[in-house]
Short mmCIF file of C-alpha atoms and ligand atoms in Angstrom, two decimals:
data_model
loop_
_atom_site.label_atom_id
_atom_site.label_comp_id
_atom_site.label_asym_id
_atom_site.label_seq_id
_atom_site.Cartn_x
_atom_site.Cartn_y
_atom_site.Cartn_z
CA MET A 1 0.00 0.00 0.00
CA ASN A 2 1.31 3.43 -0.96
CA LEU A 3 0.94 6.63 1.03
CA HIS A 4 0.62 10.12 -0.36
CA GLU A 5 3.57 12.43 0.21
CA TYR A 6 1.75 14.38 2.93
CA GLN A 7 0.75 11.18 4.74
CA GLY A 8 4.27 9.80 4.47
CA LYS A 9 5.75 13.01 5.84
CA ASP A 10 3.32 13.04 8.79
CA MET A 11 4.27 9.48 9.61
CA LEU A 12 8.01 10.24 9.32
CA ALA A 13 7.61 13.28 11.56
CA SER A 14 5.92 11.12 14.20
CA PHE A 15 9.18 9.13 14.38
CA GLY A 16 11.25 12.30 14.72
CA VAL A 17 12.35 12.66 11.09
CA ALA A 18 12.78 16.32 10.14
CA ILE A 19 10.53 17.23 7.21
CA GLN A 20 9.55 20.15 5.02
CA ARG A 21 6.37 21.23 6.79
CA GLY A 22 3.10 21.51 4.94
CA ILE A 23 -0.69 21.39 5.08
CA VAL A 24 -2.90 19.50 2.66
CA ALA A 25 -5.68 21.34 0.80
CA LYS A 26 -8.56 20.28 -1.45
CA THR A 27 -9.51 23.71 -2.84
CA ALA A 28 -7.70 26.93 -3.72
CA VAL A 29 -9.38 28.66 -0.78
CA GLU A 30 -8.12 25.96 1.58
CA ALA A 31 -4.68 26.32 0.01
CA VAL A 32 -4.54 30.04 0.77
CA ASP A 33 -5.61 29.38 4.36
CA ALA A 34 -2.97 26.67 4.65
CA ALA A 35 -0.31 29.07 3.35
CA LYS A 36 -1.28 31.76 5.88
CA GLN A 37 -1.13 29.24 8.68
CA LEU A 38 2.28 27.99 7.54
CA THR A 39 3.65 31.51 7.47
CA GLU A 40 2.41 31.97 11.01
CA ASN A 41 3.92 28.68 12.22
CA THR A 42 7.18 28.63 10.30
CA GLY A 43 7.83 32.19 9.17
CA THR A 44 8.08 31.11 5.53
CA GLN A 45 7.28 33.83 2.99
CA TRP A 46 7.22 31.64 -0.11
CA HIS A 47 5.34 28.35 -0.53
CA VAL A 48 5.49 25.32 -2.81
CA ILE A 49 2.28 23.74 -4.05
CA LYS A 50 2.67 20.03 -4.62
CA ALA A 51 0.17 17.76 -6.37
CA GLN A 52 -0.69 14.71 -4.26
CA ILE A 53 -0.89 11.66 -6.51
CA HIS A 54 0.64 8.22 -6.22
CA ALA A 55 3.41 8.83 -8.75
CA GLY A 56 6.81 10.46 -8.81
CA GLY A 57 8.26 12.92 -11.29
CA ARG A 58 5.57 15.47 -10.42
CA GLY A 59 7.99 18.37 -10.64
CA LYS A 60 8.78 17.61 -14.29
CA GLY A 61 5.09 17.27 -15.12
CA GLY A 62 4.17 20.67 -13.69
CA GLY A 63 2.75 19.33 -10.44
CA VAL A 64 5.19 21.16 -8.11
CA LYS A 65 5.30 24.95 -8.23
CA LEU A 66 6.70 27.78 -6.19
CA ALA A 67 4.47 30.71 -5.17
CA LYS A 68 6.00 33.99 -3.98
CA ASN A 69 2.77 35.52 -2.71
CA LEU A 70 -0.80 34.52 -1.92
CA GLU A 71 -2.26 35.74 -5.24
CA GLU A 72 0.20 33.59 -7.14
CA LEU A 73 -0.48 30.71 -4.79
CA GLU A 74 -4.22 30.87 -5.39
CA VAL A 75 -3.74 30.84 -9.18
CA ILE A 76 -1.35 27.88 -9.02
CA ALA A 77 -3.58 25.92 -6.63
CA GLU A 78 -6.54 26.59 -8.93
CA GLN A 79 -4.47 25.27 -11.83
CA ILE A 80 -3.11 22.12 -10.16
CA ILE A 81 -6.20 20.95 -8.26
CA GLY A 82 -8.36 18.97 -10.65
CA MET A 83 -5.73 18.71 -13.39
CA MET A 84 -4.76 15.45 -15.08
CA LEU A 85 -1.09 15.32 -14.14
CA VAL A 86 1.13 13.42 -16.56
CA THR A 87 4.55 12.30 -15.34
CA PRO A 88 6.92 9.53 -16.47
CA GLN A 89 5.31 7.36 -13.75
CA THR A 90 1.60 7.90 -14.51
CA PRO A 91 -0.52 6.22 -17.19
CA PRO A 92 -0.39 8.20 -20.48
CA MET A 93 -3.61 10.07 -19.73
CA GLY A 94 -2.23 11.11 -16.36
CA LYS A 95 -3.74 11.02 -12.89
CA LYS A 96 -6.35 13.36 -11.50
CA VAL A 97 -5.10 15.63 -8.74
CA ASN A 98 -7.63 15.75 -5.91
CA GLN A 99 -5.51 17.58 -3.37
CA VAL A 100 -2.29 19.54 -3.00
CA LEU A 101 0.25 19.88 -0.26
CA VAL A 102 1.03 23.51 0.51
CA ALA A 103 4.54 23.44 1.94
CA GLU A 104 7.04 25.91 3.35
CA ASP A 105 9.76 27.00 0.93
CA VAL A 106 12.95 25.34 2.11
CA TYR A 107 15.28 26.47 -0.67
CA TYR A 108 15.75 29.93 0.87
CA PRO A 109 19.08 31.69 0.39
CA GLY A 110 21.58 31.68 3.23
CA THR A 111 25.21 31.19 4.09
CA SER A 112 25.64 28.13 1.83
CA GLU A 113 23.93 26.68 -1.24
CA PRO A 114 21.19 24.09 -0.49
CA SER A 115 22.26 20.55 -1.52
CA GLU A 116 19.98 17.72 -2.61
CA TYR A 117 20.72 14.11 -1.70
CA TYR A 118 18.99 10.82 -2.46
CA MET A 119 18.08 8.28 0.20
CA SER A 120 15.97 5.14 0.21
CA VAL A 121 15.40 2.30 2.64
CA LEU A 122 14.42 -1.07 1.24
CA LEU A 123 14.84 -4.80 1.57
CA ASN A 124 17.68 -6.52 -0.24
CA ARG A 125 15.97 -9.81 -1.04
CA THR A 126 19.25 -11.50 -1.95
CA THR A 127 20.87 -10.99 1.44
CA GLY A 128 17.64 -10.82 3.43
CA LYS A 129 18.72 -7.53 4.98
CA ASN A 130 17.32 -4.05 4.91
CA MET A 131 19.57 -1.51 3.33
CA ILE A 132 19.90 2.21 3.02
CA MET A 133 20.78 3.42 -0.47
CA TYR A 134 21.99 6.97 -0.75
CA SER A 135 23.70 9.35 -3.08
CA THR A 136 25.03 12.86 -3.33
CA GLU A 137 23.15 13.10 -6.64
CA GLY A 138 19.68 13.82 -5.27
CA GLY A 139 16.72 15.65 -6.70
CA MET A 140 17.10 14.04 -10.08
CA ASP A 141 16.29 10.76 -11.74
CA ILE A 142 18.06 8.15 -9.60
CA GLU A 143 17.73 5.60 -12.44
CA ALA A 144 19.85 7.92 -14.60
CA VAL A 145 22.44 8.22 -11.82
CA ALA A 146 22.55 4.42 -11.52
CA GLU A 147 23.08 4.18 -15.27
CA ASP A 148 25.65 6.94 -15.79
CA THR A 149 27.53 7.23 -12.50
CA PRO A 150 26.83 4.08 -10.45
CA HIS A 151 29.86 4.78 -8.24
CA LEU A 152 27.95 7.73 -6.79
CA ILE A 153 25.35 5.45 -5.23
CA PHE A 154 26.25 3.93 -1.86
CA THR A 155 24.52 1.18 0.07
CA GLU A 156 24.61 0.34 3.75
CA GLU A 157 23.25 -3.06 4.77
CA ILE A 158 21.71 -3.46 8.18
CA ASP A 159 21.97 -6.58 10.30
CA PRO A 160 18.41 -7.36 11.42
CA ALA A 161 19.60 -8.52 14.83
CA LEU A 162 21.64 -5.40 15.54
CA GLY A 163 19.66 -2.69 13.78
CA LEU A 164 21.30 0.41 12.36
CA LEU A 165 24.51 0.97 14.30
CA PRO A 166 25.87 4.44 15.12
CA PHE A 167 29.01 3.94 13.02
CA GLN A 168 26.83 3.19 9.99
CA ALA A 169 24.90 6.44 10.36
CA ARG A 170 28.25 8.28 10.68
CA LYS A 171 29.56 6.56 7.56
CA ILE A 172 26.53 7.72 5.59
CA ALA A 173 26.96 11.32 6.74
CA PHE A 174 30.66 11.10 5.89
CA ASN A 175 30.11 9.64 2.40
CA LEU A 176 27.67 12.46 1.68
CA GLY A 177 30.53 14.85 2.30
CA LEU A 178 28.98 16.52 5.33
CA SER A 179 30.66 18.19 8.27
CA GLY A 180 29.75 20.21 11.35
CA THR A 181 26.06 20.68 12.18
CA ALA A 182 24.91 19.03 8.96
CA PHE A 183 26.98 15.93 9.79
CA LYS A 184 25.31 15.61 13.21
CA ASP A 185 21.90 16.39 11.75
CA MET A 186 22.28 13.69 9.09
CA ILE A 187 23.10 11.09 11.75
CA LYS A 188 19.86 11.98 13.54
CA PHE A 189 17.99 11.99 10.24
CA VAL A 190 19.21 8.53 9.19
CA SER A 191 18.57 6.99 12.62
CA SER A 192 15.02 8.26 12.88
CA LEU A 193 14.35 7.37 9.25
CA TYR A 194 15.34 3.76 9.90
CA LYS A 195 13.24 3.70 13.09
CA ALA A 196 10.27 4.88 11.04
CA TYR A 197 10.91 2.20 8.42
CA ILE A 198 10.85 -0.58 11.01
CA GLY A 199 8.10 1.01 13.10
CA SER A 200 5.70 1.43 10.19
CA ASP A 201 6.32 -2.03 8.66
CA ALA A 202 7.35 -0.32 5.44
CA SER A 203 8.77 -2.08 2.40
CA LEU A 204 10.11 1.05 0.71
CA PHE A 205 11.03 4.59 1.63
CA GLU A 206 12.35 6.86 -1.06
CA ILE A 207 13.29 10.37 0.01
CA ASN A 208 14.38 12.33 -3.04
CA PRO A 209 15.52 14.92 -2.30
CA VAL A 210 16.83 14.90 1.24
CA LEU A 211 17.85 18.54 1.55
CA LYS A 212 20.70 20.27 3.30
CA THR A 213 19.28 23.75 3.71
CA SER A 214 21.39 26.89 3.40
CA ASP A 215 21.62 26.93 7.19
CA ASP A 216 22.77 23.31 7.41
CA LYS A 217 19.55 21.57 8.44
CA ILE A 218 18.80 18.12 7.00
CA ILE A 219 15.16 17.58 6.02
CA ALA A 220 12.96 15.34 3.88
CA VAL A 221 11.50 17.37 1.00
CA ASP A 222 9.76 14.44 -0.67
CA ALA A 223 8.51 11.11 0.71
CA LYS A 224 7.52 8.04 -1.20
CA VAL A 225 6.34 5.44 1.31
CA THR A 226 5.20 1.92 0.53
CA LEU A 227 3.90 -0.16 3.41
CA ASP A 228 4.03 -3.94 3.50
CA ASP A 229 0.42 -5.11 3.05
CA ASN A 230 1.13 -8.07 5.30
CA GLY A 231 1.88 -5.72 8.18
CA LEU A 232 -1.25 -3.60 7.83
CA PHE A 233 -3.21 -5.69 10.32
CA ARG A 234 -1.06 -4.21 13.08
CA GLN A 235 -0.82 -0.73 11.53
CA LYS A 236 -4.46 0.24 11.83
CA GLU A 237 -3.82 3.99 11.78
CA LEU A 238 -1.69 3.80 8.65
CA ALA A 239 -4.02 1.30 6.99
CA ALA A 240 -6.85 3.82 7.39
CA LEU A 241 -4.92 6.27 5.17
CA ARG A 242 -5.53 4.11 2.11
CA ASP A 243 -6.76 6.25 -0.82
CA LEU A 244 -9.01 3.97 -2.87
CA SER A 245 -9.31 6.54 -5.66
CA GLU A 246 -5.64 5.84 -6.43
CA GLU A 247 -6.18 2.12 -6.83
CA ASN A 248 -7.51 -0.15 -9.54
CA PRO A 249 -11.30 -0.39 -8.86
CA VAL A 250 -11.47 -4.10 -9.75
CA GLU A 251 -8.62 -4.86 -7.34
CA VAL A 252 -10.40 -2.87 -4.63
CA GLU A 253 -13.60 -4.87 -5.20
CA ALA A 254 -11.67 -8.14 -5.16
CA ARG A 255 -10.01 -7.28 -1.87
CA GLU A 256 -13.41 -6.54 -0.33
CA VAL A 257 -14.66 -10.04 -1.12
CA GLY A 258 -11.40 -11.66 -0.06
CA LEU A 259 -10.10 -12.64 -3.51
CA ASN A 260 -6.45 -12.22 -4.35
CA TYR A 261 -6.63 -10.38 -7.68
CA VAL A 262 -4.03 -8.43 -9.64
CA ASP A 263 -5.02 -6.76 -12.89
CA LEU A 264 -2.69 -7.38 -15.86
CA GLU A 265 -2.64 -6.33 -19.51
CA GLY A 266 -3.26 -9.62 -21.33
CA ASN A 267 -6.18 -11.38 -23.04
CA VAL A 268 -6.66 -14.63 -21.10
CA GLY A 269 -8.44 -14.42 -17.77
CA CYS A 270 -7.37 -17.00 -15.24
CA MET A 271 -8.94 -18.39 -12.12
CA VAL A 272 -6.76 -20.59 -9.97
CA ASN A 273 -6.51 -21.83 -6.41
CA GLY A 274 -3.15 -21.25 -4.77
CA ALA A 275 -0.52 -18.67 -5.67
CA GLY A 276 2.01 -21.23 -6.92
CA LEU A 277 -0.47 -22.84 -9.29
CA ALA A 278 -1.50 -19.35 -10.40
CA MET A 279 2.08 -18.54 -11.38
CA ALA A 280 2.43 -21.84 -13.24
CA THR A 281 -0.87 -21.20 -15.02
CA MET A 282 0.28 -17.77 -16.12
CA ASP A 283 3.40 -19.40 -17.61
CA LEU A 284 1.15 -21.90 -19.35
CA ILE A 285 -0.91 -19.11 -20.91
CA LYS A 286 2.26 -17.41 -22.13
CA GLN A 287 3.43 -20.65 -23.71
CA ALA A 288 0.10 -21.03 -25.45
CA GLY A 289 0.73 -17.68 -27.13
CA GLY A 290 -1.57 -15.70 -24.88
CA ASP A 291 -1.01 -13.18 -22.15
CA PRO A 292 -2.57 -13.42 -18.72
CA ALA A 293 -5.21 -10.72 -18.16
CA ASN A 294 -4.95 -11.10 -14.43
CA PHE A 295 -3.58 -13.02 -11.50
CA LEU A 296 -6.45 -14.47 -9.50
CA ASP A 297 -6.13 -16.81 -6.57
CA VAL A 298 -9.59 -17.83 -5.34
CA GLY A 299 -8.07 -19.49 -2.30
CA GLY A 300 -9.00 -22.67 -0.54
CA THR A 301 -12.77 -22.53 -0.84
CA ALA A 302 -13.68 -22.54 -4.53
CA ASP A 303 -17.44 -22.73 -4.00
CA ALA A 304 -20.10 -21.47 -6.42
CA ALA A 305 -20.35 -18.04 -4.78
CA ARG A 306 -16.61 -17.41 -4.99
CA VAL A 307 -16.34 -18.78 -8.52
CA GLU A 308 -19.19 -16.51 -9.58
CA MET A 309 -17.54 -13.51 -7.95
CA ALA A 310 -14.29 -14.37 -9.69
CA PHE A 311 -16.08 -14.66 -13.05
CA ARG A 312 -17.65 -11.25 -12.53
CA LEU A 313 -14.28 -9.66 -11.80
CA ILE A 314 -12.57 -11.26 -14.80
CA LEU A 315 -15.40 -10.30 -17.15
CA LYS A 316 -15.05 -6.62 -16.26
CA ASP A 317 -11.92 -6.65 -18.37
CA PRO A 318 -12.92 -6.04 -22.03
CA ASN A 319 -9.61 -7.50 -23.28
CA VAL A 320 -10.43 -11.02 -22.09
CA LYS A 321 -10.83 -13.42 -25.03
CA ALA A 322 -10.91 -16.66 -23.03
CA ILE A 323 -10.93 -17.79 -19.43
CA LEU A 324 -8.79 -20.60 -18.10
CA ILE A 325 -9.85 -22.17 -14.84
CA ASN A 326 -7.15 -24.33 -13.35
CA ILE A 327 -8.04 -25.77 -9.98
CA PHE A 328 -6.57 -28.48 -7.85
CA GLY A 329 -9.28 -30.12 -5.80
CA GLY A 330 -7.87 -31.42 -2.57
CA ILE A 331 -10.08 -30.79 0.41
CA VAL A 332 -12.58 -29.03 -1.86
CA ARG A 333 -13.51 -31.88 -4.17
CA CYS A 334 -13.38 -31.27 -7.94
CA ASP A 335 -17.03 -32.20 -8.45
CA ARG A 336 -18.01 -29.48 -5.99
CA VAL A 337 -15.91 -26.94 -7.88
CA ALA A 338 -17.33 -28.14 -11.21
CA GLN A 339 -20.85 -27.73 -9.88
CA GLY A 340 -19.87 -24.26 -8.70
CA ILE A 341 -18.62 -23.37 -12.18
CA VAL A 342 -21.80 -24.64 -13.84
CA ASP A 343 -24.04 -22.82 -11.32
CA ALA A 344 -22.07 -19.60 -11.65
CA TYR A 345 -22.21 -19.85 -15.44
CA LEU A 346 -25.98 -20.29 -15.39
CA ASN A 347 -26.38 -17.41 -12.92
CA LEU A 348 -24.34 -15.08 -15.07
CA GLY A 349 -26.37 -15.90 -18.16
CA ASP A 350 -25.44 -13.79 -21.17
CA THR A 351 -22.56 -11.97 -19.55
CA ILE A 352 -20.18 -14.77 -20.51
CA GLN A 353 -19.37 -14.36 -24.20
CA VAL A 354 -15.95 -16.01 -24.23
CA PRO A 355 -14.93 -19.65 -24.21
CA ILE A 356 -14.01 -21.16 -20.87
CA ILE A 357 -11.42 -23.87 -20.47
CA VAL A 358 -11.53 -25.81 -17.25
CA ARG A 359 -8.85 -28.06 -15.88
CA LEU A 360 -9.74 -29.78 -12.65
CA GLN A 361 -7.34 -32.21 -11.04
CA GLY A 362 -7.48 -34.03 -7.73
CA THR A 363 -10.23 -35.67 -5.76
CA ASN A 364 -13.17 -36.75 -7.99
CA ALA A 365 -11.63 -35.16 -11.10
CA ASP A 366 -13.37 -37.72 -13.34
CA ILE A 367 -16.82 -36.96 -11.96
CA ALA A 368 -16.07 -33.26 -12.37
CA LYS A 369 -15.11 -33.70 -16.03
CA GLU A 370 -18.28 -35.62 -16.64
CA LEU A 371 -20.29 -32.84 -15.04
CA ILE A 372 -18.68 -30.15 -17.21
CA ASP A 373 -18.90 -32.17 -20.44
CA SER A 374 -22.58 -32.93 -20.00
CA SER A 375 -23.55 -29.40 -18.94
CA GLY A 376 -24.17 -28.26 -22.52
CA LEU A 377 -22.42 -24.98 -21.77
CA ASN A 378 -19.61 -23.34 -23.73
CA VAL A 379 -17.10 -24.84 -21.33
CA LEU A 380 -14.24 -27.05 -22.48
CA SER A 381 -12.69 -29.49 -20.06
CA ALA A 382 -9.07 -30.52 -20.02
CA THR A 383 -7.18 -32.99 -17.92
CA ALA A 384 -3.52 -32.36 -18.69
CA PHE A 385 -1.69 -29.04 -18.51
CA GLN A 386 -0.70 -29.22 -22.18
CA GLU A 387 -4.25 -30.04 -23.27
CA ALA A 388 -5.46 -26.94 -21.39
CA ALA A 389 -2.76 -24.86 -23.09
CA ASP A 390 -3.75 -26.13 -26.53
CA LYS A 391 -7.39 -25.31 -25.92
CA VAL A 392 -6.48 -21.81 -24.76
CA GLN A 393 -4.42 -21.34 -27.91
CA GLU A 394 -7.30 -22.48 -30.07
CA ALA A 395 -9.69 -20.12 -28.28
CA ILE A 396 -7.61 -17.01 -28.81
CA THR A 397 -6.42 -17.54 -32.37
P1 GDP B 401 8.73 14.81 -7.50
O1 GDP B 401 9.05 15.64 -8.71
O2 GDP B 401 7.43 14.07 -7.65
O3 GDP B 401 9.83 13.91 -7.12
O4 GDP B 401 8.47 15.87 -6.31
P2 GDP B 401 9.49 16.51 -5.22
O5 GDP B 401 8.79 16.59 -3.95
O6 GDP B 401 10.79 15.80 -5.22
O7 GDP B 401 9.68 17.99 -5.77
C1 GDP B 401 10.24 18.24 -7.03
C2 GDP B 401 11.21 19.40 -6.97
O8 GDP B 401 10.56 20.57 -6.53
C3 GDP B 401 12.36 19.24 -5.99
O9 GDP B 401 13.39 18.45 -6.50
C4 GDP B 401 12.78 20.66 -5.78
O10 GDP B 401 13.70 21.05 -6.79
C5 GDP B 401 11.49 21.43 -5.95
N1 GDP B 401 11.07 21.89 -4.61
C6 GDP B 401 10.51 21.14 -3.63
N2 GDP B 401 10.32 21.87 -2.52
C7 GDP B 401 10.76 23.12 -2.82
C8 GDP B 401 10.84 24.34 -2.07
O11 GDP B 401 10.49 24.42 -0.90
N3 GDP B 401 11.33 25.43 -2.72
C9 GDP B 401 11.74 25.39 -4.00
N4 GDP B 401 12.23 26.50 -4.56
N5 GDP B 401 11.72 24.25 -4.72
C10 GDP B 401 11.21 23.13 -4.14
MN1 MN B 402 11.06 13.65 -5.53
#
């Protein structure tokens, strides 16, 4: 689950991470009020208006703008709120901006030039350790830095039993070329950032840029936060921040009924029980010359109600040319599943316009096949994996 920048920053601040302060606003009037309040609280004269969408690269797309007075701010807020913001990370038509973060200007002039750094916290799946990735080349495309000047990206791996050790935080501050107050501030910043990462059950933090202000403070100017869905059960407050308007509506509906569904681009819908079998089935579809339209794990209880729900979800996708049902009947016997498929098919009536290929294996598979074959419906049964693949191929060509 992803957080908006303003939500991520609030969460970071609650762990003691220094952030660029801001107030979220849904209208231009609210934005002006927010700006006045920020000036009162922070003394800032200028403000940045930042589009809140679940995508990066907003600055480049015109979703982050500086306002030097309240008139300017109102015009900019008017412009950004409601716009379809296109960035390298959004779909081509962009994403609708429903709210903006009005933030204090932190690039004010002072004794030194502000510097932008890059910092992320994530899991290295190869070593099984969290790591902090950081670079002096912040504020820009980190992918480009990785491509052109990979030696400017550092990583610090963290032993899960020991946590982030003080010498590691010092090393990071040192590698970023800091000294004096900024050096001490960076140590505090890194330590609290890692505490926040562990404390929020996050799977990714990306802070780009981390800013050294002209008066040597270290603060988070941006915050991309991804939380581990498996930890949300014990992160009730964070889980409540979910913005459903940012998510795929079919996936939202699937989650509500307890189905594990991920929308994909392809033309063959699949309905499977068990994540491993689902992966294998997606490979099978690929081999048959198709492309999976979704990942769908109906779980252990493939009864008529669930099968029907799964059908409904798959059929919402206009690209689907065929549906492959591949279910292993263990505790749930195959004949039960087959009956569920037939019942669901009859319930859905005319909504099903595409061929359905069903492979049931396991307890009572033969009875199940019999049931499908004699149903008189546009459902093809298959016993072997290859046979199912061939029938899928036939259906889509
Ligand atoms: P992103 O483009 O989606 O990554 O959004 P960011 O939050 O990183 O903001 C984009 C850029 O806006 C930053 O890299 C800064 O250059 C600029 N920016 C952000 N905050 C301020 C600010 O307070 N003052 C000024 N002048 N520029 C800012
Ligand atoms: Mn950024």
